[in-house]
Amino acid sequence: MLLARVAGTVVASRKEPRLDGLTFLLLEQLDIDNKGTGGYVVAADAVGAGVGEVVMYASGSSARQTEYTFERPCDAVVMAIVDSWEVGGDDRYTK
Amino acid sequence: MLLARVAGTVVASRKEPRLDGLTFLLLEQLDIDNKGTGGYVVAADAVGAGVGEVVMYASGSSARQTEYTFERPCDAVVMAIVDSWEVGGDDRYTK
Amino acid sequence: MLLARVAGTVVASRKEPRLDGLTFLLLEQLDIDNKGTGGYVVAADAVGAGVGEVVMYASGSSARQTEYTFERPCDAVVMAIVDSWEVGGDDRYTK
Amino acid sequence: MLLARVAGTVVASRKEPRLDGLTFLLLEQLDIDNKGTGGYVVAADAVGAGVGEVVMYASGSSARQTEYTFERPCDAVVMAIVDSWEVGGDDRYTK
Amino acid sequence: MLLARVAGTVVASRKEPRLDGLTFLLLEQLDIDNKGTGGYVVAADAVGAGVGEVVMYASGSSARQTEYTFERPCDAVVMAIVDSWEVGGDDRYTK
């Protein structure tokens, strides 16, 4: 999984029918110090994350292992909202 | 998923039989500001996207989760045409 | 999928038994202008491609979705020989 | 698999229900000389690794091939604690 | 698949039970001219490769398509020992 901040949302009305009902979030990847790396990905939202929140997302076939994304053509899913992480005993991020 | 612009099409008459009937699009990857990154990928088209349109595509095994690509040797699929996206409340792309 | 030119062949007599009978091609990845990127990959050949030909290959689990590679430890397959591609109406490659 | 050092832990109370009970470790990737590469990943912990330990982790669908992670939306798992590795007969890391 | 030289071995006594019996090789990735790229990966050994040998390895779910690695949390496998490869008719590597 990777850490990311929810930067915004993507709207797509014309899409593969199996995607109906999914919310697509635009994620900015974060490094271990909670700074943006410049990389981004679009992920389905399985946890109701809001813009600005820090999340974890899973990629590849693992992104289809939620009830929300099962058997859908979706390769990234937000599967957790992050409360905090620490490195060597020091908090690097707290919600 | 990643954002991309349909740059063109790829024609391949001699191919694995399971690929018959697929349309292959040449996609230029986009960054969060709707600028090309220089990266590209060839994807099957599950939504009838035209050259110049902005789309989302899924990669890996998720690319086979459409009726169109099911059990085919295809590792990328255009699964949505993008209407718009916003970052921090500002539109970065509108169709 | 990605575009590539068949640069050569790889010979391996001692291998996992399930690989018997596969031909391994050394592929040089191409950019959208038909120039080599410096990247390469070894792929099984499902279409009878020859050295110098321009092909498309699929990676990951999708590489096992041909009769030739089914249930084999193979993560890349040449699944089409490319006739041409165009970008913005201009041919960038024609066989 | 890749080599990594356990840098810390990630706490996420609001998450996809199938993730309940998993411990998430923040891993710093290591090169062949046991130095950090600057890359990181968050992985589920299937072996009880502690902060500071050197581990191996598996990515993608293989990350779901433990009893701990089976059918969960998890794309990286710590599957071994490393005792040592050697290159050309010289130890590069010993626990 | 990618080409690599077996650089050494990794020892891990505490690991996921399904990994018992696997040998882990440290691989240095090779470019088309048989030079190291600086990249490495740890792979299970399905063919009895020795240190210094040039091999091919498969990644992702394809790495589980050997009897040796089936249903194990392993994302890379050495599936062949390379005899030779050629580029444009010239040998670039011969065992």
PDB file of C-alpha atoms in Angstrom, chain A residues 6-19 22 24 26-28 38-44 51 60-64 70-77, chain B residues 1-4 29-32 46-49 53 56-68 70 77 79-89 95:
ATOM      1  CA  VAL A   6      -7.034  13.084  -1.385  1.00  0.00           C
ATOM      2  CA  ALA A   7      -6.465  15.968  -3.810  1.00  0.00           C
ATOM      3  CA  GLY A   8      -9.838  15.984  -5.534  1.00  0.00           C
ATOM      4  CA  THR A   9     -12.438  14.027  -7.454  1.00  0.00           C
ATOM      5  CA  VAL A  10     -12.868  12.792 -11.023  1.00  0.00           C
ATOM      6  CA  VAL A  11     -16.274  12.808 -12.757  1.00  0.00           C
ATOM      7  CA  ALA A  12     -16.952  10.385 -15.612  1.00  0.00           C
ATOM      8  CA  SER A  13     -20.533   9.868 -16.763  1.00  0.00           C
ATOM      9  CA  ARG A  14     -19.751   7.633 -19.760  1.00  0.00           C
ATOM     10  CA  LYS A  15     -18.054   4.512 -18.470  1.00  0.00           C
ATOM     11  CA  GLU A  16     -17.994   0.758 -18.354  1.00  0.00           C
ATOM     12  CA  PRO A  17     -21.373  -0.283 -16.810  1.00  0.00           C
ATOM     13  CA  ARG A  18     -19.693  -2.268 -14.012  1.00  0.00           C
ATOM     14  CA  LEU A  19     -18.273   1.006 -12.659  1.00  0.00           C
ATOM     15  CA  LEU A  22     -18.112   4.119  -7.730  1.00  0.00           C
ATOM     16  CA  PHE A  24     -13.223   8.213  -8.075  1.00  0.00           C
ATOM     17  CA  LEU A  26      -7.603  11.848  -7.310  1.00  0.00           C
ATOM     18  CA  LEU A  27      -4.775  10.961  -4.917  1.00  0.00           C
ATOM     19  CA  GLU A  28      -1.437  12.699  -4.478  1.00  0.00           C
ATOM     20  CA  GLY A  38       4.464  14.660  -7.439  1.00  0.00           C
ATOM     21  CA  GLY A  39       2.970  11.288  -8.347  1.00  0.00           C
ATOM     22  CA  TYR A  40      -0.776  10.756  -8.500  1.00  0.00           C
ATOM     23  CA  VAL A  41      -3.299   7.999  -9.109  1.00  0.00           C
ATOM     24  CA  VAL A  42      -7.071   7.773  -9.449  1.00  0.00           C
ATOM     25  CA  ALA A  43      -8.624   5.322  -6.965  1.00  0.00           C
ATOM     26  CA  ALA A  44     -12.123   4.131  -6.119  1.00  0.00           C
ATOM     27  CA  VAL A  51     -10.759  15.905   0.089  1.00  0.00           C
ATOM     28  CA  GLY A  60      -3.578  -4.160  -8.751  1.00  0.00           C
ATOM     29  CA  SER A  61      -5.813  -7.191  -8.216  1.00  0.00           C
ATOM     30  CA  SER A  62      -5.874  -6.414  -4.471  1.00  0.00           C
ATOM     31  CA  ALA A  63      -7.900  -3.299  -5.329  1.00  0.00           C
ATOM     32  CA  ARG A  64     -10.805  -5.614  -6.242  1.00  0.00           C
ATOM     33  CA  PHE A  70     -15.364  -6.800  -6.538  1.00  0.00           C
ATOM     34  CA  GLU A  71     -15.065  -7.918 -10.209  1.00  0.00           C
ATOM     35  CA  ARG A  72     -14.907  -4.334 -11.451  1.00  0.00           C
ATOM     36  CA  PRO A  73     -12.274  -2.906 -13.847  1.00  0.00           C
ATOM     37  CA  CYS A  74     -10.670  -0.918 -11.046  1.00  0.00           C
ATOM     38  CA  ASP A  75      -6.923  -1.124 -10.247  1.00  0.00           C
ATOM     39  CA  ALA A  76      -6.647   1.133  -7.176  1.00  0.00           C
ATOM     40  CA  VAL A  77      -8.822   1.489  -4.072  1.00  0.00           C
TER      41      VAL A  77
ATOM     42  CA  MET B   1      -6.338   4.215 -12.697  1.00  0.00           C
ATOM     43  CA  LEU B   2      -4.472   6.886 -14.586  1.00  0.00           C
ATOM     44  CA  LEU B   3      -5.638   9.825 -16.701  1.00  0.00           C
ATOM     45  CA  ALA B   4      -4.691   9.976 -20.384  1.00  0.00           C
ATOM     46  CA  GLN B  29      -0.551   9.819 -19.911  1.00  0.00           C
ATOM     47  CA  LEU B  30      -1.611  13.090 -18.271  1.00  0.00           C
ATOM     48  CA  ASP B  31      -0.541  14.684 -15.025  1.00  0.00           C
ATOM     49  CA  ILE B  32      -2.867  16.315 -12.524  1.00  0.00           C
ATOM     50  CA  ALA B  46     -14.304  -0.507 -23.781  1.00  0.00           C
ATOM     51  CA  VAL B  47     -16.212   2.788 -24.041  1.00  0.00           C
ATOM     52  CA  GLY B  48     -15.935   4.066 -27.633  1.00  0.00           C
ATOM     53  CA  ALA B  49     -13.457   6.870 -26.949  1.00  0.00           C
ATOM     54  CA  GLU B  53     -10.707  12.624 -25.644  1.00  0.00           C
ATOM     55  CA  MET B  56      -9.246   6.864 -17.477  1.00  0.00           C
ATOM     56  CA  TYR B  57      -7.642   3.485 -17.954  1.00  0.00           C
ATOM     57  CA  ALA B  58      -7.094   0.501 -15.704  1.00  0.00           C
ATOM     58  CA  SER B  59      -4.030  -1.747 -15.878  1.00  0.00           C
ATOM     59  CA  GLY B  60      -3.128  -5.325 -15.010  1.00  0.00           C
ATOM     60  CA  SER B  61      -5.676  -8.024 -14.264  1.00  0.00           C
ATOM     61  CA  SER B  62      -8.301  -5.311 -13.661  1.00  0.00           C
ATOM     62  CA  ALA B  63      -8.113  -4.544 -17.376  1.00  0.00           C
ATOM     63  CA  ARG B  64      -9.804  -7.896 -18.033  1.00  0.00           C
ATOM     64  CA  GLN B  65     -12.840  -7.108 -15.858  1.00  0.00           C
ATOM     65  CA  THR B  66     -15.012  -5.830 -18.712  1.00  0.00           C
ATOM     66  CA  GLU B  67     -17.241  -7.918 -20.955  1.00  0.00           C
ATOM     67  CA  TYR B  68     -15.128  -6.650 -23.832  1.00  0.00           C
ATOM     68  CA  PHE B  70     -12.706 -10.830 -20.329  1.00  0.00           C
ATOM     69  CA  VAL B  77      -8.375  -0.912 -20.854  1.00  0.00           C
ATOM     70  CA  MET B  79     -12.995   2.138 -18.882  1.00  0.00           C
ATOM     71  CA  ALA B  80     -14.301   5.724 -18.685  1.00  0.00           C
ATOM     72  CA  ILE B  81     -14.396   9.004 -20.595  1.00  0.00           C
ATOM     73  CA  VAL B  82     -13.616  11.826 -18.181  1.00  0.00           C
ATOM     74  CA  ASP B  83     -16.005  14.789 -17.868  1.00  0.00           C
ATOM     75  CA  SER B  84     -13.917  16.779 -15.409  1.00  0.00           C
ATOM     76  CA  TRP B  85     -11.666  16.693 -12.378  1.00  0.00           C
ATOM     77  CA  GLU B  86     -10.916  19.217  -9.700  1.00  0.00           C
ATOM     78  CA  VAL B  87      -8.112  19.711  -7.213  1.00  0.00           C
ATOM     79  CA  GLY B  88      -8.745  21.656  -4.038  1.00  0.00           C
ATOM     80  CA  GLY B  89     -12.043  22.983  -5.442  1.00  0.00           C
ATOM     81  CA  LYS B  95     -14.571  18.407 -21.205  1.00  0.00           C
TER      82      LYS B  95
END
